[in-house]
Amino acid sequence: MVTSLFSASFAHLGDAVWRADELGCAAGATVASGHAALDAQLPGGGWPVGAIVEVLQAQSGQNEWRLLLPALRRAAPGPVVLVGAPHVPFGPGLCAQGFEAQRLLWIRAGAPAARLWASEQALRCAEVAAVLAWLPQVRAEQLRRLQMAAQEHSKLLFVMRPAQAIAESSPAVLRLLVASQSAGEGAPGDALQLHILKRRGPPLTQALALPARCARLGALLALRVKAEEVVRDTGGGDALDRLAAAA
């Protein structure tokens, strides 16, 4: 009798039971990352809303925009807050990829405590759509506080940390290690190599290779390369005519 009751109860749970060898469902809403190959490997098919996404990389400022910008374009309207960004965002480049640079709010904060305070306050602001925080010296208990704020106010939260933090514990529901991939590794020179270190699901043993630039920006950069070649070959004399022919 006990066995039959247990079996009936387990059967009643049905799809509500998550098996560790299967990709789990997102606990809440998600926003598509804009990379089809990545979305296929993320619970819920995108970045989780109301949870920390931790982006680890060897050097800050190299890959986060190329990874996150497609999703930021799709996010709810409102400011995108940058806390402790290592470089001033390049407005024309963002506009070329379809993102309104006027949505950015850049908060300069050098001290770790100031960055944490600014990040938490931004998460509590109703108008804010997403928070990107560069927190190289953050501790696990501090991340848990940000996790609670992101969950309470249903915000997209991306935390950038150095690659050395891979060995540290983290409450983030999703942890990624991102690096640029050279052309010699069998992919375009501007591709991103992405390791999913932590997700709700089985480990992903193989790295993902994601195109780093949208087609429009790639075309603009290719045209710029052609222009430089024309100027170099002709000394600038008939550069415009030859560029028009090459395009």
PDB file of C-alpha atoms in Angstrom:
ATOM      1  CA  MET A   1       0.000   0.000   0.000  1.00  0.00           C
ATOM      2  CA  VAL A   2       2.803   2.403   0.885  1.00  0.00           C
ATOM      3  CA  THR A   3       4.593   1.629  -2.368  1.00  0.00           C
ATOM      4  CA  SER A   4       1.488   2.204  -4.469  1.00  0.00           C
ATOM      5  CA  LEU A   5       0.750   5.493  -2.732  1.00  0.00           C
ATOM      6  CA  PHE A   6       4.313   6.673  -3.303  1.00  0.00           C
ATOM      7  CA  SER A   7       4.146   5.722  -6.969  1.00  0.00           C
ATOM      8  CA  ALA A   8       0.849   7.512  -7.401  1.00  0.00           C
ATOM      9  CA  SER A   9       2.215  10.647  -5.732  1.00  0.00           C
ATOM     10  CA  PHE A  10       5.342  10.608  -7.902  1.00  0.00           C
ATOM     11  CA  ALA A  11       3.259  10.137 -11.046  1.00  0.00           C
ATOM     12  CA  HIS A  12       1.066  13.056 -10.006  1.00  0.00           C
ATOM     13  CA  LEU A  13       4.114  15.325  -9.962  1.00  0.00           C
ATOM     14  CA  GLY A  14       4.773  14.519 -13.603  1.00  0.00           C
ATOM     15  CA  ASP A  15       6.744  17.202 -15.394  1.00  0.00           C
ATOM     16  CA  ALA A  16       7.168  19.209 -12.184  1.00  0.00           C
ATOM     17  CA  VAL A  17      10.059  16.917 -11.229  1.00  0.00           C
ATOM     18  CA  TRP A  18      13.391  18.148 -12.569  1.00  0.00           C
ATOM     19  CA  ARG A  19      16.010  15.507 -13.323  1.00  0.00           C
ATOM     20  CA  ALA A  20      19.626  16.618 -12.983  1.00  0.00           C
ATOM     21  CA  ASP A  21      20.601  15.082 -16.331  1.00  0.00           C
ATOM     22  CA  GLU A  22      18.091  17.284 -18.172  1.00  0.00           C
ATOM     23  CA  LEU A  23      18.140  20.997 -18.920  1.00  0.00           C
ATOM     24  CA  GLY A  24      15.998  22.643 -16.271  1.00  0.00           C
ATOM     25  CA  CYS A  25      13.278  25.211 -16.745  1.00  0.00           C
ATOM     26  CA  ALA A  26      13.819  28.815 -15.732  1.00  0.00           C
ATOM     27  CA  ALA A  27      12.361  29.761 -12.373  1.00  0.00           C
ATOM     28  CA  GLY A  28      10.905  32.944 -13.874  1.00  0.00           C
ATOM     29  CA  ALA A  29      10.901  35.062 -17.003  1.00  0.00           C
ATOM     30  CA  THR A  30      13.805  35.072 -19.459  1.00  0.00           C
ATOM     31  CA  VAL A  31      15.073  37.367 -22.212  1.00  0.00           C
ATOM     32  CA  ALA A  32      16.482  35.787 -25.354  1.00  0.00           C
ATOM     33  CA  SER A  33      20.249  36.259 -25.534  1.00  0.00           C
ATOM     34  CA  GLY A  34      20.158  36.905 -29.279  1.00  0.00           C
ATOM     35  CA  HIS A  35      22.488  33.935 -29.888  1.00  0.00           C
ATOM     36  CA  ALA A  36      20.491  30.895 -30.999  1.00  0.00           C
ATOM     37  CA  ALA A  37      23.185  28.385 -30.041  1.00  0.00           C
ATOM     38  CA  LEU A  38      23.420  29.863 -26.545  1.00  0.00           C
ATOM     39  CA  ASP A  39      19.661  30.075 -26.001  1.00  0.00           C
ATOM     40  CA  ALA A  40      19.425  26.356 -26.798  1.00  0.00           C
ATOM     41  CA  GLN A  41      21.705  25.669 -23.810  1.00  0.00           C
ATOM     42  CA  LEU A  42      20.069  28.039 -21.301  1.00  0.00           C
ATOM     43  CA  PRO A  43      17.150  27.051 -19.048  1.00  0.00           C
ATOM     44  CA  GLY A  44      14.076  28.832 -20.350  1.00  0.00           C
ATOM     45  CA  GLY A  45      15.866  29.719 -23.599  1.00  0.00           C
ATOM     46  CA  GLY A  46      17.492  32.975 -22.468  1.00  0.00           C
ATOM     47  CA  TRP A  47      18.998  35.151 -19.743  1.00  0.00           C
ATOM     48  CA  PRO A  48      17.106  34.783 -16.448  1.00  0.00           C
ATOM     49  CA  VAL A  49      15.251  37.838 -15.145  1.00  0.00           C
ATOM     50  CA  GLY A  50      15.561  38.334 -11.407  1.00  0.00           C
ATOM     51  CA  ALA A  51      18.807  36.415 -11.008  1.00  0.00           C
ATOM     52  CA  ILE A  52      22.553  36.950 -11.315  1.00  0.00           C
ATOM     53  CA  VAL A  53      24.304  36.078 -14.552  1.00  0.00           C
ATOM     54  CA  GLU A  54      28.032  35.987 -13.842  1.00  0.00           C
ATOM     55  CA  VAL A  55      30.396  36.690 -16.742  1.00  0.00           C
ATOM     56  CA  LEU A  56      34.024  35.715 -16.135  1.00  0.00           C
ATOM     57  CA  GLN A  57      36.822  36.786 -18.468  1.00  0.00           C
ATOM     58  CA  ALA A  58      40.565  37.362 -18.412  1.00  0.00           C
ATOM     59  CA  GLN A  59      40.268  41.096 -19.039  1.00  0.00           C
ATOM     60  CA  SER A  60      37.275  43.348 -18.432  1.00  0.00           C
ATOM     61  CA  GLY A  61      35.900  45.360 -21.308  1.00  0.00           C
ATOM     62  CA  GLN A  62      36.747  42.848 -24.040  1.00  0.00           C
ATOM     63  CA  ASN A  63      33.708  40.657 -24.607  1.00  0.00           C
ATOM     64  CA  GLU A  64      30.767  41.673 -22.442  1.00  0.00           C
ATOM     65  CA  TRP A  65      29.200  44.092 -24.916  1.00  0.00           C
ATOM     66  CA  ARG A  66      29.471  41.636 -27.788  1.00  0.00           C
ATOM     67  CA  LEU A  67      27.812  38.988 -25.645  1.00  0.00           C
ATOM     68  CA  LEU A  68      25.085  41.027 -23.943  1.00  0.00           C
ATOM     69  CA  LEU A  69      24.099  43.743 -26.402  1.00  0.00           C
ATOM     70  CA  PRO A  70      21.600  41.646 -28.419  1.00  0.00           C
ATOM     71  CA  ALA A  71      19.623  40.951 -25.227  1.00  0.00           C
ATOM     72  CA  LEU A  72      19.826  44.551 -24.023  1.00  0.00           C
ATOM     73  CA  ARG A  73      18.151  45.624 -27.247  1.00  0.00           C
ATOM     74  CA  ARG A  74      15.285  43.231 -26.443  1.00  0.00           C
ATOM     75  CA  ALA A  75      15.012  44.149 -22.771  1.00  0.00           C
ATOM     76  CA  ALA A  76      12.162  46.201 -21.392  1.00  0.00           C
ATOM     77  CA  PRO A  77      12.397  49.918 -22.160  1.00  0.00           C
ATOM     78  CA  GLY A  78      14.263  51.921 -19.580  1.00  0.00           C
ATOM     79  CA  PRO A  79      17.786  52.810 -18.499  1.00  0.00           C
ATOM     80  CA  VAL A  80      20.588  50.268 -18.623  1.00  0.00           C
ATOM     81  CA  VAL A  81      22.821  51.060 -15.640  1.00  0.00           C
ATOM     82  CA  LEU A  82      26.583  50.481 -15.854  1.00  0.00           C
ATOM     83  CA  VAL A  83      28.351  50.333 -12.492  1.00  0.00           C
ATOM     84  CA  GLY A  84      32.137  50.566 -12.572  1.00  0.00           C
ATOM     85  CA  ALA A  85      32.479  50.009 -16.319  1.00  0.00           C
ATOM     86  CA  PRO A  86      36.192  49.987 -17.246  1.00  0.00           C
ATOM     87  CA  HIS A  87      35.732  52.104 -20.396  1.00  0.00           C
ATOM     88  CA  VAL A  88      33.406  54.809 -21.662  1.00  0.00           C
ATOM     89  CA  PRO A  89      30.798  53.152 -23.937  1.00  0.00           C
ATOM     90  CA  PHE A  90      31.267  54.026 -27.623  1.00  0.00           C
ATOM     91  CA  GLY A  91      27.913  55.534 -28.602  1.00  0.00           C
ATOM     92  CA  PRO A  92      28.252  55.369 -32.416  1.00  0.00           C
ATOM     93  CA  GLY A  93      29.193  51.688 -32.243  1.00  0.00           C
ATOM     94  CA  LEU A  94      26.186  50.894 -30.067  1.00  0.00           C
ATOM     95  CA  CYS A  95      23.872  52.846 -32.367  1.00  0.00           C
ATOM     96  CA  ALA A  96      25.231  50.942 -35.374  1.00  0.00           C
ATOM     97  CA  GLN A  97      24.042  47.764 -33.656  1.00  0.00           C
ATOM     98  CA  GLY A  98      20.547  49.097 -32.999  1.00  0.00           C
ATOM     99  CA  PHE A  99      20.946  50.158 -29.361  1.00  0.00           C
ATOM    100  CA  GLU A 100      20.065  53.678 -28.236  1.00  0.00           C
ATOM    101  CA  ALA A 101      23.086  54.982 -26.360  1.00  0.00           C
ATOM    102  CA  GLN A 102      20.828  57.491 -24.563  1.00  0.00           C
ATOM    103  CA  ARG A 103      19.508  54.577 -22.480  1.00  0.00           C
ATOM    104  CA  LEU A 104      22.876  54.114 -20.785  1.00  0.00           C
ATOM    105  CA  LEU A 105      23.490  55.459 -17.295  1.00  0.00           C
ATOM    106  CA  TRP A 106      27.178  55.173 -16.407  1.00  0.00           C
ATOM    107  CA  ILE A 107      27.977  55.283 -12.689  1.00  0.00           C
ATOM    108  CA  ARG A 108      31.618  55.886 -11.825  1.00  0.00           C
ATOM    109  CA  ALA A 109      32.454  54.058  -8.621  1.00  0.00           C
ATOM    110  CA  GLY A 110      35.938  52.916  -7.732  1.00  0.00           C
ATOM    111  CA  ALA A 111      35.649  51.500  -4.227  1.00  0.00           C
ATOM    112  CA  PRO A 112      34.132  47.986  -3.983  1.00  0.00           C
ATOM    113  CA  ALA A 113      31.631  49.120  -1.336  1.00  0.00           C
ATOM    114  CA  ALA A 114      30.493  52.011  -3.533  1.00  0.00           C
ATOM    115  CA  ARG A 115      29.963  49.701  -6.503  1.00  0.00           C
ATOM    116  CA  LEU A 116      27.891  47.302  -4.431  1.00  0.00           C
ATOM    117  CA  TRP A 117      25.764  50.115  -3.013  1.00  0.00           C
ATOM    118  CA  ALA A 118      25.184  51.641  -6.469  1.00  0.00           C
ATOM    119  CA  SER A 119      24.289  48.254  -7.966  1.00  0.00           C
ATOM    120  CA  GLU A 120      21.736  47.510  -5.274  1.00  0.00           C
ATOM    121  CA  GLN A 121      20.145  50.942  -5.541  1.00  0.00           C
ATOM    122  CA  ALA A 122      19.898  50.597  -9.322  1.00  0.00           C
ATOM    123  CA  LEU A 123      18.167  47.219  -8.944  1.00  0.00           C
ATOM    124  CA  ARG A 124      15.608  48.837  -6.653  1.00  0.00           C
ATOM    125  CA  CYS A 125      14.775  51.576  -9.172  1.00  0.00           C
ATOM    126  CA  ALA A 126      11.508  50.794 -10.941  1.00  0.00           C
ATOM    127  CA  GLU A 127      12.488  52.441 -14.229  1.00  0.00           C
ATOM    128  CA  VAL A 128      15.739  50.497 -14.694  1.00  0.00           C
ATOM    129  CA  ALA A 129      15.662  47.694 -17.267  1.00  0.00           C
ATOM    130  CA  ALA A 130      19.039  46.057 -16.558  1.00  0.00           C
ATOM    131  CA  VAL A 131      22.151  46.456 -14.430  1.00  0.00           C
ATOM    132  CA  LEU A 132      25.687  45.640 -15.590  1.00  0.00           C
ATOM    133  CA  ALA A 133      28.136  45.670 -12.688  1.00  0.00           C
ATOM    134  CA  TRP A 134      31.912  45.180 -12.792  1.00  0.00           C
ATOM    135  CA  LEU A 135      32.736  43.713  -9.383  1.00  0.00           C
ATOM    136  CA  PRO A 136      36.235  42.225  -9.387  1.00  0.00           C
ATOM    137  CA  GLN A 137      36.498  42.071  -5.579  1.00  0.00           C
ATOM    138  CA  VAL A 138      33.009  40.964  -4.596  1.00  0.00           C
ATOM    139  CA  ARG A 139      32.406  38.232  -2.014  1.00  0.00           C
ATOM    140  CA  ALA A 140      29.800  35.462  -2.131  1.00  0.00           C
ATOM    141  CA  GLU A 141      27.676  36.950   0.669  1.00  0.00           C
ATOM    142  CA  GLN A 142      27.625  40.300  -1.156  1.00  0.00           C
ATOM    143  CA  LEU A 143      26.511  38.597  -4.347  1.00  0.00           C
ATOM    144  CA  ARG A 144      23.688  36.941  -2.429  1.00  0.00           C
ATOM    145  CA  ARG A 145      22.455  40.376  -1.384  1.00  0.00           C
ATOM    146  CA  LEU A 146      22.420  41.504  -5.021  1.00  0.00           C
ATOM    147  CA  GLN A 147      20.694  38.253  -5.993  1.00  0.00           C
ATOM    148  CA  MET A 148      17.906  38.989  -3.514  1.00  0.00           C
ATOM    149  CA  ALA A 149      17.477  42.543  -4.848  1.00  0.00           C
ATOM    150  CA  ALA A 150      17.384  41.349  -8.470  1.00  0.00           C
ATOM    151  CA  GLN A 151      14.812  38.690  -7.589  1.00  0.00           C
ATOM    152  CA  GLU A 152      12.649  41.041  -5.537  1.00  0.00           C
ATOM    153  CA  HIS A 153      12.505  43.672  -8.277  1.00  0.00           C
ATOM    154  CA  SER A 154      12.622  41.343 -11.340  1.00  0.00           C
ATOM    155  CA  LYS A 155      15.694  42.873 -12.962  1.00  0.00           C
ATOM    156  CA  LEU A 156      18.274  41.650 -15.432  1.00  0.00           C
ATOM    157  CA  LEU A 157      21.595  41.588 -13.594  1.00  0.00           C
ATOM    158  CA  PHE A 158      24.967  40.825 -15.174  1.00  0.00           C
ATOM    159  CA  VAL A 159      28.046  40.780 -12.943  1.00  0.00           C
ATOM    160  CA  MET A 160      31.476  40.902 -14.604  1.00  0.00           C
ATOM    161  CA  ARG A 161      34.315  39.259 -12.688  1.00  0.00           C
ATOM    162  CA  PRO A 162      37.890  38.159 -13.475  1.00  0.00           C
ATOM    163  CA  ALA A 163      38.536  34.638 -14.725  1.00  0.00           C
ATOM    164  CA  GLN A 164      40.401  33.829 -11.490  1.00  0.00           C
ATOM    165  CA  ALA A 165      37.044  33.881  -9.674  1.00  0.00           C
ATOM    166  CA  ILE A 166      36.174  30.554 -11.327  1.00  0.00           C
ATOM    167  CA  ALA A 167      37.370  28.726  -8.209  1.00  0.00           C
ATOM    168  CA  GLU A 168      35.246  30.830  -5.836  1.00  0.00           C
ATOM    169  CA  SER A 169      31.737  29.966  -4.716  1.00  0.00           C
ATOM    170  CA  SER A 170      28.905  32.034  -6.142  1.00  0.00           C
ATOM    171  CA  PRO A 171      25.118  32.189  -5.733  1.00  0.00           C
ATOM    172  CA  ALA A 172      24.713  33.037  -9.433  1.00  0.00           C
ATOM    173  CA  VAL A 173      22.259  30.744 -11.213  1.00  0.00           C
ATOM    174  CA  LEU A 174      24.312  31.068 -14.393  1.00  0.00           C
ATOM    175  CA  ARG A 175      28.117  31.378 -14.672  1.00  0.00           C
ATOM    176  CA  LEU A 176      29.945  31.840 -17.970  1.00  0.00           C
ATOM    177  CA  LEU A 177      33.597  31.994 -18.944  1.00  0.00           C
ATOM    178  CA  VAL A 178      34.041  34.118 -22.078  1.00  0.00           C
ATOM    179  CA  ALA A 179      37.077  34.603 -24.298  1.00  0.00           C
ATOM    180  CA  SER A 180      37.839  35.803 -27.801  1.00  0.00           C
ATOM    181  CA  GLN A 181      38.489  33.009 -30.271  1.00  0.00           C
ATOM    182  CA  SER A 182      41.236  33.408 -32.856  1.00  0.00           C
ATOM    183  CA  ALA A 183      40.762  32.491 -36.493  1.00  0.00           C
ATOM    184  CA  GLY A 184      43.345  29.739 -36.099  1.00  0.00           C
ATOM    185  CA  GLU A 185      40.940  27.741 -33.908  1.00  0.00           C
ATOM    186  CA  GLY A 186      38.570  27.117 -36.770  1.00  0.00           C
ATOM    187  CA  ALA A 187      36.241  30.072 -36.297  1.00  0.00           C
ATOM    188  CA  PRO A 188      36.127  33.690 -37.455  1.00  0.00           C
ATOM    189  CA  GLY A 189      38.589  35.947 -35.681  1.00  0.00           C
ATOM    190  CA  ASP A 190      35.824  37.910 -33.947  1.00  0.00           C
ATOM    191  CA  ALA A 191      34.004  34.887 -32.541  1.00  0.00           C
ATOM    192  CA  LEU A 192      33.402  34.346 -28.845  1.00  0.00           C
ATOM    193  CA  GLN A 193      34.347  31.143 -27.060  1.00  0.00           C
ATOM    194  CA  LEU A 194      31.864  30.532 -24.286  1.00  0.00           C
ATOM    195  CA  HIS A 195      32.038  27.955 -21.484  1.00  0.00           C
ATOM    196  CA  ILE A 196      28.897  27.460 -19.397  1.00  0.00           C
ATOM    197  CA  LEU A 197      30.290  26.756 -15.941  1.00  0.00           C
ATOM    198  CA  LYS A 198      27.021  26.627 -14.022  1.00  0.00           C
ATOM    199  CA  ARG A 199      23.395  26.250 -15.043  1.00  0.00           C
ATOM    200  CA  ARG A 200      20.358  24.294 -13.973  1.00  0.00           C
ATOM    201  CA  GLY A 201      21.132  21.194 -15.946  1.00  0.00           C
ATOM    202  CA  PRO A 202      23.952  18.824 -16.867  1.00  0.00           C
ATOM    203  CA  PRO A 203      27.469  20.197 -17.360  1.00  0.00           C
ATOM    204  CA  LEU A 204      28.252  21.426 -20.873  1.00  0.00           C
ATOM    205  CA  THR A 205      31.600  19.852 -21.691  1.00  0.00           C
ATOM    206  CA  GLN A 206      32.092  21.600 -25.031  1.00  0.00           C
ATOM    207  CA  ALA A 207      32.566  25.323 -25.483  1.00  0.00           C
ATOM    208  CA  LEU A 208      30.174  27.282 -27.677  1.00  0.00           C
ATOM    209  CA  ALA A 209      31.490  29.437 -30.513  1.00  0.00           C
ATOM    210  CA  LEU A 210      29.279  32.500 -30.984  1.00  0.00           C
ATOM    211  CA  PRO A 211      29.525  35.130 -33.717  1.00  0.00           C
ATOM    212  CA  ALA A 212      30.577  38.294 -31.951  1.00  0.00           C
ATOM    213  CA  ARG A 213      29.219  40.915 -34.313  1.00  0.00           C
ATOM    214  CA  CYS A 214      25.885  41.452 -35.984  1.00  0.00           C
ATOM    215  CA  ALA A 215      25.793  41.351 -39.776  1.00  0.00           C
ATOM    216  CA  ARG A 216      25.293  45.112 -40.079  1.00  0.00           C
ATOM    217  CA  LEU A 217      28.286  45.973 -37.934  1.00  0.00           C
ATOM    218  CA  GLY A 218      30.380  43.340 -39.688  1.00  0.00           C
ATOM    219  CA  ALA A 219      29.546  44.912 -43.043  1.00  0.00           C
ATOM    220  CA  LEU A 220      30.510  48.363 -41.758  1.00  0.00           C
ATOM    221  CA  LEU A 221      33.830  47.100 -40.435  1.00  0.00           C
ATOM    222  CA  ALA A 222      34.550  45.217 -43.664  1.00  0.00           C
ATOM    223  CA  LEU A 223      33.876  48.391 -45.625  1.00  0.00           C
ATOM    224  CA  ARG A 224      36.253  50.278 -43.379  1.00  0.00           C
ATOM    225  CA  VAL A 225      38.976  47.702 -44.047  1.00  0.00           C
ATOM    226  CA  LYS A 226      38.442  48.113 -47.776  1.00  0.00           C
ATOM    227  CA  ALA A 227      38.705  51.878 -47.418  1.00  0.00           C
ATOM    228  CA  GLU A 228      42.001  51.585 -45.572  1.00  0.00           C
ATOM    229  CA  GLU A 229      43.364  49.237 -48.234  1.00  0.00           C
ATOM    230  CA  VAL A 230      42.337  51.605 -51.006  1.00  0.00           C
ATOM    231  CA  VAL A 231      43.917  54.592 -49.302  1.00  0.00           C
ATOM    232  CA  ARG A 232      47.109  52.642 -48.680  1.00  0.00           C
ATOM    233  CA  ASP A 233      47.339  51.372 -52.281  1.00  0.00           C
ATOM    234  CA  THR A 234      46.536  54.645 -54.003  1.00  0.00           C
ATOM    235  CA  GLY A 235      47.982  57.164 -51.588  1.00  0.00           C
ATOM    236  CA  GLY A 236      44.505  58.675 -51.248  1.00  0.00           C
ATOM    237  CA  GLY A 237      44.244  60.007 -54.804  1.00  0.00           C
ATOM    238  CA  ASP A 238      41.252  58.114 -56.174  1.00  0.00           C
ATOM    239  CA  ALA A 239      40.301  56.339 -52.961  1.00  0.00           C
ATOM    240  CA  LEU A 240      36.624  57.209 -53.041  1.00  0.00           C
ATOM    241  CA  ASP A 241      36.121  56.014 -56.604  1.00  0.00           C
ATOM    242  CA  ARG A 242      37.844  52.695 -55.967  1.00  0.00           C
ATOM    243  CA  LEU A 243      36.003  52.218 -52.693  1.00  0.00           C
ATOM    244  CA  ALA A 244      32.673  52.693 -54.438  1.00  0.00           C
ATOM    245  CA  ALA A 245      33.671  50.104 -57.021  1.00  0.00           C
ATOM    246  CA  ALA A 246      34.780  47.639 -54.352  1.00  0.00           C
ATOM    247  CA  ALA A 247      31.511  48.028 -52.425  1.00  0.00           C
TER     248      ALA A 247
END
